[in-house]
Structure formats: structure tokens, C-alpha cells
CSV table of N, CA and C in Angstrom, one decimal:
chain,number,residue,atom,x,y,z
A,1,UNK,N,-5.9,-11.2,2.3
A,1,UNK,CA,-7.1,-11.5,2.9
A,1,UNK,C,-7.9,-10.3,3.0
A,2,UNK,N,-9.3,-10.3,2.1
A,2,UNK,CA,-10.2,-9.1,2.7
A,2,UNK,C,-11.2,-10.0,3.4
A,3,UNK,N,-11.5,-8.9,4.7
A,3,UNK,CA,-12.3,-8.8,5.7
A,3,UNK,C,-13.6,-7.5,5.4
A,4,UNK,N,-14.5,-8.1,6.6
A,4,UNK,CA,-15.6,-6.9,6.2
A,4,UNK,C,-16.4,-7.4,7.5
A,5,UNK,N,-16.8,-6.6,8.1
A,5,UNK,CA,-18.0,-6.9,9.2
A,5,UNK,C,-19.3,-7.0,8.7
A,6,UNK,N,-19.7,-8.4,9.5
A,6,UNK,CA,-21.0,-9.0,9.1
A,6,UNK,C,-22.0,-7.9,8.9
A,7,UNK,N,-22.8,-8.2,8.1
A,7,UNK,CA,-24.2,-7.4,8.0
A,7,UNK,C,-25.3,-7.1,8.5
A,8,UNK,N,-25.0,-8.0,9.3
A,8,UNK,CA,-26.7,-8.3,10.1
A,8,UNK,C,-26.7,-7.2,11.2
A,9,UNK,N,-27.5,-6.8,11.8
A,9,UNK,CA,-27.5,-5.7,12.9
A,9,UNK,C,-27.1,-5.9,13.7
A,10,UNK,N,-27.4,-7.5,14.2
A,10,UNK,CA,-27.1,-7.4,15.7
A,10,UNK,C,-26.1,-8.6,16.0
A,11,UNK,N,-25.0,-8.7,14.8
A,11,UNK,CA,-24.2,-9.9,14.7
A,11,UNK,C,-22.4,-8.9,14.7
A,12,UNK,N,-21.9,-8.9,15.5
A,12,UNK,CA,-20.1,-8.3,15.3
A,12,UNK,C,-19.4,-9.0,14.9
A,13,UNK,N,-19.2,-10.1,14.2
A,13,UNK,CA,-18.6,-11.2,13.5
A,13,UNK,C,-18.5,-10.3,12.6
A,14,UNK,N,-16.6,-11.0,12.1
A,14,UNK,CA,-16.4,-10.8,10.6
A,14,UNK,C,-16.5,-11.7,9.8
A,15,UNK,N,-16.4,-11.4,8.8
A,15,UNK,CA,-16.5,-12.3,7.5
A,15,UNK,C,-15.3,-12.3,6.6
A,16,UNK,N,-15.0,-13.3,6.1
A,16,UNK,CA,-13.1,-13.4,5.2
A,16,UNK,C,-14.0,-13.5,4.0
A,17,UNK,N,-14.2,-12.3,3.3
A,17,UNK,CA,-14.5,-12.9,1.7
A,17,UNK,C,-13.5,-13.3,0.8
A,18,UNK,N,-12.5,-14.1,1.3
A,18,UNK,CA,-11.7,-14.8,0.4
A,18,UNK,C,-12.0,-16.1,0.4
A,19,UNK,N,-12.8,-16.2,1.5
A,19,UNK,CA,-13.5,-17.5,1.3
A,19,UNK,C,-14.5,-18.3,1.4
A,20,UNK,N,-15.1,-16.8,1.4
A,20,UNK,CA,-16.9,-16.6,0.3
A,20,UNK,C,-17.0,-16.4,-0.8
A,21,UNK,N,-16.5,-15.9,-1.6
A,21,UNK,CA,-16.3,-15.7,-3.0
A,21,UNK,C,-15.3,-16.8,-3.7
A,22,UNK,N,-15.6,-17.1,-5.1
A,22,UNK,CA,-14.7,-18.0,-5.9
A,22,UNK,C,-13.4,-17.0,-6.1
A,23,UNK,N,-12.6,-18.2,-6.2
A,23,UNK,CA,-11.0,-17.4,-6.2
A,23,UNK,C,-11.1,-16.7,-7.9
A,24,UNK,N,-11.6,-16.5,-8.8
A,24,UNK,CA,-11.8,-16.6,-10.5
A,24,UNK,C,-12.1,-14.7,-10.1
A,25,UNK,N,-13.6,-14.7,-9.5
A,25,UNK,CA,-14.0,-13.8,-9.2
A,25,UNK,C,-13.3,-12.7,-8.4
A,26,UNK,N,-12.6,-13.1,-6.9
A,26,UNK,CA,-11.4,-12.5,-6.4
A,26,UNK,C,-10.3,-11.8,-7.6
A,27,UNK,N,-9.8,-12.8,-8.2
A,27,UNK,CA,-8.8,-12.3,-8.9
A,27,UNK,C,-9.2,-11.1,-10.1
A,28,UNK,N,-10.4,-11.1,-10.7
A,28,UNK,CA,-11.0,-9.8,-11.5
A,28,UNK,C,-11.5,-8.7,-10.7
A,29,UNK,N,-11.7,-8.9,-9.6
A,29,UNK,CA,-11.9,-7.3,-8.5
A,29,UNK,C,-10.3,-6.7,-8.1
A,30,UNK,N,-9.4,-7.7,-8.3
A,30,UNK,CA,-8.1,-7.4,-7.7
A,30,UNK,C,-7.2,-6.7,-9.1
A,31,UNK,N,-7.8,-7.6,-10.0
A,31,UNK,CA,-7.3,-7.0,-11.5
A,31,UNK,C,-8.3,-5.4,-11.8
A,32,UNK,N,-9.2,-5.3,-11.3
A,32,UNK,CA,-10.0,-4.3,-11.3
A,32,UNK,C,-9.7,-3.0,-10.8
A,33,UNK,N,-9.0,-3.0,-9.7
A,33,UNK,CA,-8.8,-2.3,-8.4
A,33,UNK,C,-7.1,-1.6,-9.2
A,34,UNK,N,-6.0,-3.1,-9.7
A,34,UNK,CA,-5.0,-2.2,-9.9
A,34,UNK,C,-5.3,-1.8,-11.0
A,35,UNK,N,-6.3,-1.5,-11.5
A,35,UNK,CA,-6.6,-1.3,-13.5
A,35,UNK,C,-6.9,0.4,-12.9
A,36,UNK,N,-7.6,0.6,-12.0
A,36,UNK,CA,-8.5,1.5,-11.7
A,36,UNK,C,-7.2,2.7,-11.4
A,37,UNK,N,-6.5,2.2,-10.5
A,37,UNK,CA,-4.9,2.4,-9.9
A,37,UNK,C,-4.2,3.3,-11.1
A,38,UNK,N,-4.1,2.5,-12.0
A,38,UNK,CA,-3.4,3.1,-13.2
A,38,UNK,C,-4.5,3.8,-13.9
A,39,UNK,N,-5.4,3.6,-14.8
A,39,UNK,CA,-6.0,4.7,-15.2
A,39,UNK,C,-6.3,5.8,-14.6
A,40,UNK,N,-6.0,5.7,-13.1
A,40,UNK,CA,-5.8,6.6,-12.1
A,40,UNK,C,-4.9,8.2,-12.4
A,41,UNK,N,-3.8,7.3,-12.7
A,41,UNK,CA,-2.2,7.8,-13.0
A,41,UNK,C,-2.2,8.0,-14.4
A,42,UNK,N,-2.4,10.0,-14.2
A,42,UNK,CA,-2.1,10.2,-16.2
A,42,UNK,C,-0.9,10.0,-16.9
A,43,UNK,N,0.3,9.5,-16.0
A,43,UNK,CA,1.5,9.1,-16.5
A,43,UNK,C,2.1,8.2,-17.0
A,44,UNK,N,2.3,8.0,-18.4
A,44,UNK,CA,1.9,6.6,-19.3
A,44,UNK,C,4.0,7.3,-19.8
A,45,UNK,N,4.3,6.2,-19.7
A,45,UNK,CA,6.0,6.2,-20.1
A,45,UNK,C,6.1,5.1,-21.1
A,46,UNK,N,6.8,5.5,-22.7
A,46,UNK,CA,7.2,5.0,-23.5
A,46,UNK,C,8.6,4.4,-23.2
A,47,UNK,N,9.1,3.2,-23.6
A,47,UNK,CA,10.5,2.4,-23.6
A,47,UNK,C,10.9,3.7,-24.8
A,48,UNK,N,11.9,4.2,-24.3
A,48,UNK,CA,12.8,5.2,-25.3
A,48,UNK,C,13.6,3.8,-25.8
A,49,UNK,N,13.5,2.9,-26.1
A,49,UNK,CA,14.7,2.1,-27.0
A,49,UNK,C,13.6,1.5,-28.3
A,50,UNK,N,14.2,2.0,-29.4
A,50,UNK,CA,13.2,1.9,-30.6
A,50,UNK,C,12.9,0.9,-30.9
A,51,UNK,N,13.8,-0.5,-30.9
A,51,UNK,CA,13.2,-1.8,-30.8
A,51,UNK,C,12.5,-2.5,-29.9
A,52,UNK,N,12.2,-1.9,-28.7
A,52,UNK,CA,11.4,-2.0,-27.9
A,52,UNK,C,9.9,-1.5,-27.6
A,53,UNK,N,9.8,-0.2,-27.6
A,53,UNK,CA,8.8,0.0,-27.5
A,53,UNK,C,7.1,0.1,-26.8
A,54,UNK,N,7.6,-0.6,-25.7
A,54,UNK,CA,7.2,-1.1,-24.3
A,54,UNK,C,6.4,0.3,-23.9
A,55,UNK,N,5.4,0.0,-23.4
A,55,UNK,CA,4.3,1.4,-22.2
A,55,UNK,C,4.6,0.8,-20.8
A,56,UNK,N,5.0,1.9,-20.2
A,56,UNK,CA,4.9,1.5,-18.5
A,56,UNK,C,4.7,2.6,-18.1
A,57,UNK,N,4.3,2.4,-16.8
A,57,UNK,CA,2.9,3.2,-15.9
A,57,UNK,C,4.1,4.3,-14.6
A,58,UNK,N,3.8,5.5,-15.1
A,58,UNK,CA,4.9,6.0,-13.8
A,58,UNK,C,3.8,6.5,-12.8
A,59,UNK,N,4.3,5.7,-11.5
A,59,UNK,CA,3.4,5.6,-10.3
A,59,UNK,C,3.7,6.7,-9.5
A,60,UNK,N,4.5,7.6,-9.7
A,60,UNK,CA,4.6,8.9,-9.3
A,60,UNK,C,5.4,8.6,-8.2
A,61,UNK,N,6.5,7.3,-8.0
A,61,UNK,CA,7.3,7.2,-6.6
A,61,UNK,C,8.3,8.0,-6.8
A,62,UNK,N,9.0,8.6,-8.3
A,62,UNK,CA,10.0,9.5,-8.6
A,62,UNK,C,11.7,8.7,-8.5
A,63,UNK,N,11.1,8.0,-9.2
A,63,UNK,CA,12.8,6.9,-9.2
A,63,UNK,C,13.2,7.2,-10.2
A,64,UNK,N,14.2,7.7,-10.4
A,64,UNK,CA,15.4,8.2,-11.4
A,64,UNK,C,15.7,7.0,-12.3
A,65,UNK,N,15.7,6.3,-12.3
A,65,UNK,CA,16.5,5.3,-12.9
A,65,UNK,C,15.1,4.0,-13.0
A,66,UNK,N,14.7,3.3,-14.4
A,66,UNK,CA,14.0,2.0,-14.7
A,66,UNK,C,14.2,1.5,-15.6
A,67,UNK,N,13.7,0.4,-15.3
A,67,UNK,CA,13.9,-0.7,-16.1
A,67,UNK,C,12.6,-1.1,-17.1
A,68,UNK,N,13.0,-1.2,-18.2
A,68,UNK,CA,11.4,-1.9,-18.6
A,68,UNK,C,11.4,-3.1,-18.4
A,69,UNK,N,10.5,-3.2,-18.4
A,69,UNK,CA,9.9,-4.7,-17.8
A,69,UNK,C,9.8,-5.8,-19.0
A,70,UNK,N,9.8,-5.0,-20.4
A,70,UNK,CA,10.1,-6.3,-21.8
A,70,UNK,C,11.2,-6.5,-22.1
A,71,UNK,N,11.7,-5.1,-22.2
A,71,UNK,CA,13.4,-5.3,-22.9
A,71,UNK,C,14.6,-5.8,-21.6
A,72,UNK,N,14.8,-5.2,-20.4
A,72,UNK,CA,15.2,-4.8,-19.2
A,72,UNK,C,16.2,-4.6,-19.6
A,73,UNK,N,16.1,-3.2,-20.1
A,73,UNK,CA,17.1,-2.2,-20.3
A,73,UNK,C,17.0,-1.0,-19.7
A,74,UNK,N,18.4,-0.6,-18.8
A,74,UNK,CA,17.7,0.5,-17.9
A,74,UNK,C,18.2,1.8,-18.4
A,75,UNK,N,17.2,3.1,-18.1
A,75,UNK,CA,17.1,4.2,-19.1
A,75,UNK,C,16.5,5.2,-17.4
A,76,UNK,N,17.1,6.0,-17.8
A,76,UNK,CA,16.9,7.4,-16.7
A,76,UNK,C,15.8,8.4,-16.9
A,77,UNK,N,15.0,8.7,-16.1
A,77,UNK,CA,13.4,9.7,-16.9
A,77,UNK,C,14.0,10.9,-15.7
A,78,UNK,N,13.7,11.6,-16.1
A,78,UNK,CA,13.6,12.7,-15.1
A,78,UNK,C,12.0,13.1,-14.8
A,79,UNK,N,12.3,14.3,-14.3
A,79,UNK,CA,10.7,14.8,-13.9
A,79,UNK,C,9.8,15.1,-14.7
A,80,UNK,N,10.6,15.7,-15.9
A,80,UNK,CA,10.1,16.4,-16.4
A,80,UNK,C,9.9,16.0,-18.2
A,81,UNK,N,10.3,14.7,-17.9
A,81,UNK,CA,9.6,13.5,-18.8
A,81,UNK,C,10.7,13.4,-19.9
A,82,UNK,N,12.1,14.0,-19.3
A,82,UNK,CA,13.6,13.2,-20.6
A,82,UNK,C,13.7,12.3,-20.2
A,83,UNK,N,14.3,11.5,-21.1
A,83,UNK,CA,15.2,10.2,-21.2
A,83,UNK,C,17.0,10.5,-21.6
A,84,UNK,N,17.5,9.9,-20.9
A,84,UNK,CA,19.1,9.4,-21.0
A,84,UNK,C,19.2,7.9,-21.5
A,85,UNK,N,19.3,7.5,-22.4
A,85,UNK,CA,19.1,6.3,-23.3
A,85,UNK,C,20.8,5.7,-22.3
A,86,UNK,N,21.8,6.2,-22.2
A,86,UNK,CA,22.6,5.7,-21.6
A,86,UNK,C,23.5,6.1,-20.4
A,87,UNK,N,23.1,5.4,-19.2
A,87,UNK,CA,23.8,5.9,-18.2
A,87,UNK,C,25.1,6.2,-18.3
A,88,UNK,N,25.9,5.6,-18.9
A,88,UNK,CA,27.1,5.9,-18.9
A,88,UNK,C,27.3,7.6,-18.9
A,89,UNK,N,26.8,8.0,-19.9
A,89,UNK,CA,27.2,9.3,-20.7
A,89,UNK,C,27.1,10.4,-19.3
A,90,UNK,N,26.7,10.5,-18.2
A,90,UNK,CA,26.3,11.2,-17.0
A,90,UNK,C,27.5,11.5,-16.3
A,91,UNK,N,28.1,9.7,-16.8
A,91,UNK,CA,29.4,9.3,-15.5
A,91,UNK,C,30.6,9.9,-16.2
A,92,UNK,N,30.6,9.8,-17.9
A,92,UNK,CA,31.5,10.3,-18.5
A,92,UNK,C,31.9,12.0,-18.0
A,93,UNK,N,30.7,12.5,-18.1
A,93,UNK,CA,30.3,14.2,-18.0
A,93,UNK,C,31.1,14.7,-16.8
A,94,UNK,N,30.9,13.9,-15.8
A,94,UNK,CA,31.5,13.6,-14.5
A,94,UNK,C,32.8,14.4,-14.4
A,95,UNK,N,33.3,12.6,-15.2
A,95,UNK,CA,34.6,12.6,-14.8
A,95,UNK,C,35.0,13.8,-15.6
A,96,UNK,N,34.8,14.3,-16.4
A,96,UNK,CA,35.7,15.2,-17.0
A,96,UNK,C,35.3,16.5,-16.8
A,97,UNK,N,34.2,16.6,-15.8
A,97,UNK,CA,34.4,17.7,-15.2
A,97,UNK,C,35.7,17.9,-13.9
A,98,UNK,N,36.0,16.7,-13.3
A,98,UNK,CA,37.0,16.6,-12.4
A,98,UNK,C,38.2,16.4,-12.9
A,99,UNK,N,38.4,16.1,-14.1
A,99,UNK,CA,39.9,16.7,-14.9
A,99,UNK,C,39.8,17.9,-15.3
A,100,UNK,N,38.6,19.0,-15.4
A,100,UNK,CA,38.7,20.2,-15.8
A,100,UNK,C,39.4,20.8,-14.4
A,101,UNK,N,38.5,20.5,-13.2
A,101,UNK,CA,39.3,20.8,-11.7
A,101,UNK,C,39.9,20.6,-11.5
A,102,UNK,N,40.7,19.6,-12.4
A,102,UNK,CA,42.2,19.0,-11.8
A,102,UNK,C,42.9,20.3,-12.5
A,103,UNK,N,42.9,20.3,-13.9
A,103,UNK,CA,43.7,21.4,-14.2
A,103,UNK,C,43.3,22.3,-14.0
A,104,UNK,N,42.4,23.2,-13.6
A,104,UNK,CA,42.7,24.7,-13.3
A,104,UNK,C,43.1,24.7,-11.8
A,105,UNK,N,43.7,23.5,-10.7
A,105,UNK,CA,44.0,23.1,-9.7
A,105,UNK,C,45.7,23.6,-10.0
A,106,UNK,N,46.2,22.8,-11.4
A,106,UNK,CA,47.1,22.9,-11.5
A,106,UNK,C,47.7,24.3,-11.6
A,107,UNK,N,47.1,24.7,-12.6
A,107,UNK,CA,47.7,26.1,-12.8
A,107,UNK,C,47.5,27.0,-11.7
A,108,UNK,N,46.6,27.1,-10.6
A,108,UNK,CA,46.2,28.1,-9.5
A,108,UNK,C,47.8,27.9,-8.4
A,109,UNK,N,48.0,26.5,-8.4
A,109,UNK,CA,49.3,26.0,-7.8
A,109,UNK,C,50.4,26.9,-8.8
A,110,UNK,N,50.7,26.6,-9.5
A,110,UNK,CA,51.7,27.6,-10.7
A,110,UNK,C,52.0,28.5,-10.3
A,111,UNK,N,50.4,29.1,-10.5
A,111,UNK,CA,50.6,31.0,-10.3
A,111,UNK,C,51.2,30.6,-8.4
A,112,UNK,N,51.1,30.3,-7.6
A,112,UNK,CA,51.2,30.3,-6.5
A,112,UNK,C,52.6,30.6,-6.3
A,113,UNK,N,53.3,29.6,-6.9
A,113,UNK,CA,54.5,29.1,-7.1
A,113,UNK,C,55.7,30.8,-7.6
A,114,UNK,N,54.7,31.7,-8.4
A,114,UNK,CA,55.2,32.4,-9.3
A,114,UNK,C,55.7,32.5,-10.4
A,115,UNK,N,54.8,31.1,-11.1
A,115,UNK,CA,55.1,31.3,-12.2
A,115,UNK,C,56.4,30.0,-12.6
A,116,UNK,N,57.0,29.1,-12.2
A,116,UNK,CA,58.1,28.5,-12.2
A,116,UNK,C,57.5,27.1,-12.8
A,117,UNK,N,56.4,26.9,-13.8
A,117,UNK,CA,55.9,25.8,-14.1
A,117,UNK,C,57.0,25.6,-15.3
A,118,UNK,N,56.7,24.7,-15.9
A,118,UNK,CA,57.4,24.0,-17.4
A,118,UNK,C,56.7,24.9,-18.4
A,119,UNK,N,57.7,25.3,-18.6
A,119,UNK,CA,57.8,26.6,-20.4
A,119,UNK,C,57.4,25.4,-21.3
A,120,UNK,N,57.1,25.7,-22.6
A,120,UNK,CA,57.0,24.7,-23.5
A,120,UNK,C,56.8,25.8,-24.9
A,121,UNK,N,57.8,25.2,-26.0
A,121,UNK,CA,58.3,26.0,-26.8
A,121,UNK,C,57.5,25.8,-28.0
């Protein structure tokens, strides 16, 4: 609902122009308004999946993770305008950084030990 105070000088009444105006015309100021919104925003984002190919509008809320809105396939942007085509590969990176810490866990225990780990020929 938009509101606006009457015009007249000596009237404090408001006015609902949602239902002074045709609803046809409402809806092209409102399409107007979010048009203006985005052309607003120099941040125009390509669907990184090549069968897709989708444009969507980054509103500058800084969400790590979207979806497009034709394919709804979700893809990771950073700040600084990369794509990660698949989340997974992040979680992979992950884990095997925490089997790297697992083993040099192991061997720090070893040496602790003095040395008394399993020889191998």
C-alpha cells in the first residue's frame, strides 16, 4: 500500500494511491522502481554452467553461495567475481587437509615416543 498526504493546503488527510490509480498502471511504476534498483547495481553475474547461461543481478547482500533462478544449480561467487562450479571440491580440500593433520599428528606422537613406531622394510 502507497500512501501520500493530500494536496490541498488546508486538508491532513491521506490518500491510498492503490486505490486511486488502476492496478495495470501500479504494477509498471513497481516494475519501474525495481528496474531502476538493478540498473542501479553495476553487478550483472553470468550462470557459470555453459548450458545455462542465465544473467542475475548481484544485489550486493554478499551471499557466498546461489542459485540461478533458470537452471537451480547452486555455484559459489566470491567477492571478487570467481566461480566454484562445484561445492563439493571445497569439502574435499577440507577433508584432506585434516588427514594431512592427522598424519603429521601421527609422527609428532612417534618422535615423542622416541622413535618406537613400525619400521617398514
Amino acid at each position: 500500500m502507497i500512501s501520500m498526504k493530500c494536496p490541498a493546503f488546508d486538508c491532513n488527510g491521506i490518500l491510498d494511491i492503490d486505490s486511486i490509480m488502476p492496478v495495470d498502471f501500479l504494477m509498471r511504476v513497481r516494475d519501474a522502481i525495481r528496474l531502476m534498483e538493478v540498473l542501479a547495481s553495476p553487478i550483472v553475474i553470468d550462470c557459470p554452467f555453459m548450458d545455462c547461461m542465465c544473467t542475475l543481478v548481484d544485489y550486493l547482500r554478499e551471499y557466498p553461495i546461489r542459485a540461478c533462478p533458470e537452471c537451480w544449480r547452486l555455484f559459489r561467487k566470491h567477492h571478487y567475481g570467481g566461480y566454484h562450479d562445484e561445492l563439493e571440491e571445497d569439502e574435499e580440500e577440507e577433508e584432506e587437509d585434516e588427514d594431512e593433520d592427522d598424519d603429521d599428528d601421527d609422527d609428532e606422537e612417534e618422535e615423542e615416543r622416541g622413535g618406537e613406531g613400525e619400521e617398514t622394510l
